Coordinates of C-alpha atoms in Angstrom, one line a residue:
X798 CA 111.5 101.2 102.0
X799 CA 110.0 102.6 98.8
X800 CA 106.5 101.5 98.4
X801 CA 104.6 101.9 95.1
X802 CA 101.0 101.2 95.2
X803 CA 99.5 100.7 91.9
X804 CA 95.6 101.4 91.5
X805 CA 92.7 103.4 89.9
X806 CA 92.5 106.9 91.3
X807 CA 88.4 106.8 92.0
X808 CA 87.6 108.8 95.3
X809 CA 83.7 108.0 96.2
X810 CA 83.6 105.6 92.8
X811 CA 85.7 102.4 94.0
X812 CA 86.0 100.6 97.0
X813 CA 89.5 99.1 95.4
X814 CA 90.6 102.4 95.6
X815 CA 89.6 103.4 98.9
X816 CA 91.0 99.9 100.5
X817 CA 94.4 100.9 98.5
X818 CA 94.0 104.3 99.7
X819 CA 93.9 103.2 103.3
X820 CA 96.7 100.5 102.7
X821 CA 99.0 103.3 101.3
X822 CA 98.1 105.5 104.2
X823 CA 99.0 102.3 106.8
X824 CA 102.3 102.1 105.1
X825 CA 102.9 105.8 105.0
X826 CA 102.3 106.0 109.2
X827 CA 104.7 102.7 109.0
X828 CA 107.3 104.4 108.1
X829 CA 108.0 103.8 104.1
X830 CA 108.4 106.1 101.7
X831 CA 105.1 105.6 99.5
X832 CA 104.1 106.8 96.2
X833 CA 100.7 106.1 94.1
X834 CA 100.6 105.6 90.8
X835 CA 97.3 106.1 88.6
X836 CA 96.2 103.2 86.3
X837 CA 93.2 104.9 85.4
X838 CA 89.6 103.8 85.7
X839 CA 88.2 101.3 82.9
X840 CA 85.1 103.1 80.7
X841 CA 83.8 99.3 80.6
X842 CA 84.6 95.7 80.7
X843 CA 85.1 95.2 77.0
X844 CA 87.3 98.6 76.9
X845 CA 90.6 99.5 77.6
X846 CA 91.8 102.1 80.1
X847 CA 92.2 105.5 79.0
X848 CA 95.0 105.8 77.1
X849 CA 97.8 108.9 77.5
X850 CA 101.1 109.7 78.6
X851 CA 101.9 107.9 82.5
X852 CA 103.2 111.2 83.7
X853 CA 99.9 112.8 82.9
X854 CA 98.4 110.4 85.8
X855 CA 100.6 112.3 88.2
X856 CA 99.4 115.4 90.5
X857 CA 96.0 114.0 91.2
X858 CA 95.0 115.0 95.0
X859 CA 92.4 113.2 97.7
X860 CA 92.8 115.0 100.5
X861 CA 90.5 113.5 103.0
X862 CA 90.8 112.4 106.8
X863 CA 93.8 114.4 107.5
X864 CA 95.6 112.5 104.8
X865 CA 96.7 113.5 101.7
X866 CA 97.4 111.3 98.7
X867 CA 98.9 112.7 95.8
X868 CA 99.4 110.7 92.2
X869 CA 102.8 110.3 90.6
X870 CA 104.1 109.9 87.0
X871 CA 104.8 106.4 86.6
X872 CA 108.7 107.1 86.4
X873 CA 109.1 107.0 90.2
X874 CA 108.4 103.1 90.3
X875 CA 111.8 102.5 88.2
X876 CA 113.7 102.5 91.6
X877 CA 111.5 101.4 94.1
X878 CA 112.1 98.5 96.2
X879 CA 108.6 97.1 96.0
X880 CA 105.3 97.4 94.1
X881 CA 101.8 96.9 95.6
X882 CA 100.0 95.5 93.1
X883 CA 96.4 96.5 93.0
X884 CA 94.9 96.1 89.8
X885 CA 96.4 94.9 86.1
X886 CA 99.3 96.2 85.3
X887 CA 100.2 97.3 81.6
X888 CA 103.1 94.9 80.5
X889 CA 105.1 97.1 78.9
X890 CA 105.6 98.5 82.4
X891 CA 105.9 95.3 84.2
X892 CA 108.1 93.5 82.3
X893 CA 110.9 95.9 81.3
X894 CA 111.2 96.3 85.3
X895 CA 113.0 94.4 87.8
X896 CA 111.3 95.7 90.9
X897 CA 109.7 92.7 93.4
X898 CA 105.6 92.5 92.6
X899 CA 103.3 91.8 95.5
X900 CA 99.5 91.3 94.3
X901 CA 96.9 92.3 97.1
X902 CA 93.9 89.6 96.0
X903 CA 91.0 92.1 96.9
X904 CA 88.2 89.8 95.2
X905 CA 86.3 86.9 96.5
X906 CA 87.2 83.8 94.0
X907 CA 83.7 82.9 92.9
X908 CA 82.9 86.9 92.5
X909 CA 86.0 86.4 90.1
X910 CA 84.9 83.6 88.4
X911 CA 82.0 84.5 87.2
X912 CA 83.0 87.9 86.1
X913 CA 85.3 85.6 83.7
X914 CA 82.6 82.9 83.5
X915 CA 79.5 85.1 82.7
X916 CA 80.9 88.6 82.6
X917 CA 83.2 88.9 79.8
X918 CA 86.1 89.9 81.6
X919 CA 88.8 87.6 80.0
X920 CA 91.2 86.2 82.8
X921 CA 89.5 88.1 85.8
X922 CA 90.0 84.5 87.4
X923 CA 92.8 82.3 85.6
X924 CA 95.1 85.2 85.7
X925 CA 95.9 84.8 89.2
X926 CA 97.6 81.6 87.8
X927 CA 99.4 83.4 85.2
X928 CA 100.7 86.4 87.6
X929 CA 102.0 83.1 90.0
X930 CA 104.3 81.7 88.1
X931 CA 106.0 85.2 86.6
X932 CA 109.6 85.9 88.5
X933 CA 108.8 89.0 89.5
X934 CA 105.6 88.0 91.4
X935 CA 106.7 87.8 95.2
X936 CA 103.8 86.9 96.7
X937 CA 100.4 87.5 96.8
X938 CA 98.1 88.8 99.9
X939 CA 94.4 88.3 101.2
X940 CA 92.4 89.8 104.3
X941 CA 90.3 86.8 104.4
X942 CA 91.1 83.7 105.9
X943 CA 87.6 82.3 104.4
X944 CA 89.2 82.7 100.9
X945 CA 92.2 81.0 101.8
X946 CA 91.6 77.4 100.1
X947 CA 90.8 78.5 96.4
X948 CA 93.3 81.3 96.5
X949 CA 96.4 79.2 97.8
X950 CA 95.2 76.3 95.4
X951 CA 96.6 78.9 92.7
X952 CA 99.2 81.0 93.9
X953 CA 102.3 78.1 93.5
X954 CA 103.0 78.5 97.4
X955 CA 103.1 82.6 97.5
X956 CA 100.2 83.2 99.4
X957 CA 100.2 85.1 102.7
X958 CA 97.1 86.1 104.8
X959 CA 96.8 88.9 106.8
X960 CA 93.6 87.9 108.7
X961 CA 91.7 91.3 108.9
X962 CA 91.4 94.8 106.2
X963 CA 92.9 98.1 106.6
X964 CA 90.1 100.6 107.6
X965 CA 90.9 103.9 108.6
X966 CA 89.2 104.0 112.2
X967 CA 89.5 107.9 112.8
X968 CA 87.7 108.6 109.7
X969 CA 84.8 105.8 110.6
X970 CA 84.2 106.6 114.0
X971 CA 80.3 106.9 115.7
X972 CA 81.5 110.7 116.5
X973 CA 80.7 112.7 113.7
X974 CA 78.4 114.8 111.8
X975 CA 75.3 113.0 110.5
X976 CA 72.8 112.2 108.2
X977 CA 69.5 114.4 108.3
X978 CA 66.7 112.1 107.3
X979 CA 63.8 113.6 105.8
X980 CA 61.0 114.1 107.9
X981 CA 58.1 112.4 105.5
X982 CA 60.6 109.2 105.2
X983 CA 61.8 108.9 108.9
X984 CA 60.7 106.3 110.8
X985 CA 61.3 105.1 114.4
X986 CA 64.2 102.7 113.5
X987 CA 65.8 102.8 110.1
X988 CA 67.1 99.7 107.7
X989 CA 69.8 101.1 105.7
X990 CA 70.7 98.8 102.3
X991 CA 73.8 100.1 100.5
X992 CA 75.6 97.6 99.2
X993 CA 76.8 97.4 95.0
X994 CA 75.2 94.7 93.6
X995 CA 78.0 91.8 92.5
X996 CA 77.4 88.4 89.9
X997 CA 78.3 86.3 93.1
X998 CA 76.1 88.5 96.0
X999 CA 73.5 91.1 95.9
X1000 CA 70.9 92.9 98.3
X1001 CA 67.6 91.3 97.0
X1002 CA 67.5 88.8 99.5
X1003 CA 68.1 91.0 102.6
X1004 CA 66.0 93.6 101.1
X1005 CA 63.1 90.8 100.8
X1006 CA 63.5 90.6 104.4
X1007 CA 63.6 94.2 105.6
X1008 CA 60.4 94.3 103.7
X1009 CA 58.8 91.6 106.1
X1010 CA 60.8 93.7 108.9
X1011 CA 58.8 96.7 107.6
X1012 CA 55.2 94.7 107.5
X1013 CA 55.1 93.7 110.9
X1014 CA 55.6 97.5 112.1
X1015 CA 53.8 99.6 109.4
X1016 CA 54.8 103.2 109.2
X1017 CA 57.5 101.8 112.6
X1018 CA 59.9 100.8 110.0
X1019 CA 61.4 102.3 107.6
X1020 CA 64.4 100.9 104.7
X1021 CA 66.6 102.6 103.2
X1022 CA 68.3 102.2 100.0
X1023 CA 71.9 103.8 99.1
X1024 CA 74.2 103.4 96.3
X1025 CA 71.4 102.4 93.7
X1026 CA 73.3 102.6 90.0
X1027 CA 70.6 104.0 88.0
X1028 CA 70.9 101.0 85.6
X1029 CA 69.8 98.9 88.1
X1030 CA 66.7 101.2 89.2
X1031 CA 63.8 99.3 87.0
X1032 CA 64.8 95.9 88.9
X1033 CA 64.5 97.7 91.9
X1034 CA 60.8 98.8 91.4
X1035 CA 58.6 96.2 92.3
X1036 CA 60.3 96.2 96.1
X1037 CA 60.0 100.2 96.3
X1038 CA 56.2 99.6 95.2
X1039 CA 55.7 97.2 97.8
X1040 CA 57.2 98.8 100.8
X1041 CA 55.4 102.1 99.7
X1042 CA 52.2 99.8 100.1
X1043 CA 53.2 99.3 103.8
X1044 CA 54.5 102.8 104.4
X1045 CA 58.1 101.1 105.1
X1046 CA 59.9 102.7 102.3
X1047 CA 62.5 105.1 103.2
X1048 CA 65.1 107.2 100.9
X1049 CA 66.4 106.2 97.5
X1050 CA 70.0 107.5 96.5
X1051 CA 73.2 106.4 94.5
X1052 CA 76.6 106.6 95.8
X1053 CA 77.2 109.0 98.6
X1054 CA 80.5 110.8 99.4
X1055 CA 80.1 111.2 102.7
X1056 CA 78.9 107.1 103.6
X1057 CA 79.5 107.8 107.2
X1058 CA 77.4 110.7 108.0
X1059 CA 74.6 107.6 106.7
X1060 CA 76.0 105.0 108.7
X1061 CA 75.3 107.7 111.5
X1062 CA 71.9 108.2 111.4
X1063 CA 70.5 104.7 110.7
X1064 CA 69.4 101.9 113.3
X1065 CA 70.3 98.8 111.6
X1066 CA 72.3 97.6 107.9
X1067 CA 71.4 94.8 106.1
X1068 CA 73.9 93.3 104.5
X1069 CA 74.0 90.2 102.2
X1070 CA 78.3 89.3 103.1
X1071 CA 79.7 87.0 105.8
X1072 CA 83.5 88.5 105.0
X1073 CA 84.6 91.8 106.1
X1074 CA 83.8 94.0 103.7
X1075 CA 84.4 97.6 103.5
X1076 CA 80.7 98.1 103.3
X1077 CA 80.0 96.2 106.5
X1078 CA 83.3 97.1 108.7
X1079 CA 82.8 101.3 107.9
X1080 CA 78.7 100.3 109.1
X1081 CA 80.5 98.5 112.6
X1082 CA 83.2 101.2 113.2
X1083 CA 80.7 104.1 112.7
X1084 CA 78.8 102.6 115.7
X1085 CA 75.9 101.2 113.3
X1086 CA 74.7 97.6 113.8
X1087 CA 75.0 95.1 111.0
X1088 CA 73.0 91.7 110.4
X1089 CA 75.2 89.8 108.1
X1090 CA 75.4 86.3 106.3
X1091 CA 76.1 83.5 108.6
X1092 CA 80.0 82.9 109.8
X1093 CA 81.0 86.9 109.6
X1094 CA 83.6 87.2 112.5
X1095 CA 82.9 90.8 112.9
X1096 CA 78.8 90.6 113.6
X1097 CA 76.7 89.6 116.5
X1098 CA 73.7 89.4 114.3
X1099 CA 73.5 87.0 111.4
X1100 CA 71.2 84.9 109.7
X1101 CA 71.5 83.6 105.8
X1102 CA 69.9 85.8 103.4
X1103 CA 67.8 82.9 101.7
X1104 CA 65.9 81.9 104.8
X1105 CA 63.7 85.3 104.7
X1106 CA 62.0 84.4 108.0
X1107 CA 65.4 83.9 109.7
X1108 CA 67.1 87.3 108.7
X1109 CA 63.8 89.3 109.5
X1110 CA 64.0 88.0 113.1
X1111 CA 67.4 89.1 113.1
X1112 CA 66.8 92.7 111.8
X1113 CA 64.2 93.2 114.3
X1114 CA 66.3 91.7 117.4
X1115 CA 69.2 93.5 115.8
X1116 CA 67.2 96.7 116.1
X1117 CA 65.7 96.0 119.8
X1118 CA 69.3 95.1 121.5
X1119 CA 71.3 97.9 120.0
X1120 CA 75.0 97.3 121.1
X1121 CA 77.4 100.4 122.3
X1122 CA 79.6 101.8 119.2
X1123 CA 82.5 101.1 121.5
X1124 CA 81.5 97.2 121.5
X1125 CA 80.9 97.1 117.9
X1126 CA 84.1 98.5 117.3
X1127 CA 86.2 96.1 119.5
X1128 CA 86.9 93.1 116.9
X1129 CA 88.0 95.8 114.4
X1130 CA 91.1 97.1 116.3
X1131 CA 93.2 94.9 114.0
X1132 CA 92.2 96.9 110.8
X1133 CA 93.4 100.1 111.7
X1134 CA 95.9 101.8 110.0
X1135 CA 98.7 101.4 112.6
X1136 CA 98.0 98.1 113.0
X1137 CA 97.7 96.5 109.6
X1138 CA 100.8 98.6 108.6
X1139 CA 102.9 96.8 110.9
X1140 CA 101.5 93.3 109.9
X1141 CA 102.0 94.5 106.4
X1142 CA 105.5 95.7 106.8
X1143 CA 106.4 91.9 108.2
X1144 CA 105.2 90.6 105.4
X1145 CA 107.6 93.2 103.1
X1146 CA 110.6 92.1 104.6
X1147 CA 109.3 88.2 104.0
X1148 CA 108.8 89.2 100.8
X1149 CA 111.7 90.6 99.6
X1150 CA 114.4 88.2 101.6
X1151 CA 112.0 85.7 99.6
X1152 CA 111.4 83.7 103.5
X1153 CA 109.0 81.2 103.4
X1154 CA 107.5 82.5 106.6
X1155 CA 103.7 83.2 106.4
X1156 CA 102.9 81.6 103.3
X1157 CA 99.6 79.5 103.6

């Protein structure tokens, strides 16, 4: 089967890319023939994508975890037998074309909704609606069954879940190079934050705890802070001012390449999310504990972010009853590529005989 996924080509800048990346790779070790076609990264919310011929978007090369993916011109999506939908597409390509569409819904709803609510991103919500009811939308796929009820409640009937993500286990794996802390910022254990900040979710909450984490054990405890966007850094501030006060305050970075050498060389994350996110799954797989939100079926360790007392008990009990990477990594054997390329290729052949096996 030809396969053409359709996303932003952002290595290290978007973790929509690097789920499509996976789910192209999933389908490539399935079997189908798959291609990847550019759509180009947006400069902003209130501009377009860059602009420029579609064949230009071809060639582009992310060779990484003994995989390559290589762009192509948009002309090789004319005959293929289905599109993987990943991100808007422009309309002049999608409706002078005949080929099946199936949307992968990578955003939570409310995320979604207040990006359209609040954010000025016209439609980043009531388009799901739209894209429903065009003839050339298939179906639509999510890897949460938490987001089931708003989803289905707008996708006319064609929505399938596929219960779990695609992650790439043999890149995330506990074996591995790692991260070399700095001496004058080590401590004993480690709190690593790295989560982007969202409208619906951010790492204020968790970070509020890691602080108490980091009082109880002055100079024991150390926190982390990864993938800080410098427009962001003022907010940040008073927290970094107050951990320095109790010694607990460890590195401060932006986006990191090489995540996993990080996930490595911490003790514990703190994470704000109860689904799987890429975030929080490449933290398990890489053999580093995560406390998560309440309900997450992939932790041991949870406690809701608002109840600071709560979540700092976790942290620490996280820290003191470390699990084996090998047990962390158990619940994730459903997202790895082999896996979730078979469930996926199931769902093509739904799809495109148009059975109403599946749908939720």
């Amino acid at each position: 089967m030809k396969v053409i996924h359709w996303a932003p080509f952002a290595p290290f800048r978007c973790g929509l890319y690097e789920a499509a990346r996976d789910m192209a790779h999933a389908d490539a070790i399935a079997g189908h023939d798959v291609k990847f076609c550019d759509l180009g990264v947006p400069e902003g919310r209130d501009k377009p994508r860059p602009q420029g011929d579609p064949e230009q978007l071809g060639g582009k090369i992310d060779d990484r975890a003994g995989w390559q993916l290589v762009t192509s011109g948009w002309a090789c999506s004319h005959d293929a037998d289905l599109w993987i939908c990943h991100d808007g597409i422009p309309s002049w390509v999608s409706e002078r074309n005949l080929v099946p569409q199936l949307w992968i819904v990578h955003g939570r709803p409310i995320y979604s909704w207040r990006l359209e609510v609040f954010g000025g991103w016209p439609g980043a919500f009531s388009l799901h609606t739209d894209l429903a009811l065009r003839r050339r939308t298939f179906g639509f796929v999510t890897m949460w069954p938490e987001l089931v009820p708003v989803w289905s409640s707008m996708s006319a009937g064609k929505l399938r879940c596929i219960d779990h993500p695609c992650l790439d286990l043999a890149r995330y794996s506990h074996d591995g190079p790692k991260y070399e802390i700095k001496k004058e910022s080590r401590g004993e254990l480690n709190i690593l934050i790295c989560d982007t900040e969202r409208e619906d979710i951010g790492c204020l909450e968790v970070a509020t705890a890691a602080l108490e984490a980091a009082r109880s054990a002055p100079g024991r405890v150390k926190v982390h802070f990864w993938a800080i966007e410098e427009k962001h850094g003022p907010a940040w501030q008073p927290m970094f001012q107050l951990l320095r006060q109790c010694n607990g305050l460890g590195e401060i970075h932006g986006r990191e390449p090489d995540i996993e050498k990080v996930f490595r060389a911490m003790d514990v994350m703190a994470s704000p999310h109860r689904i799987g996110t890429r975030t929080l799954l490449e933290a398990l797989a890489c053999g580093l504990e995560v406390v998560s939100d309440t309900e997450c079926r992939y932790t041991r360790y949870q406690a809701d972010p608002r109840h600071t007392a709560d979540y700092t008990a976790e942290l620490l009990r996280a820290m003191d009853q470390r699990r084996s990477p090998e047990e962390m990594r158990r619940p994730l054997e459903p997202c790895g590529l082999g896996p979730f390329g078979a469930r996926m290729s199931k769902i093509y052949d739904a799809v495109l005989h148009r059975e109403a096996t599946h749908a939720v």
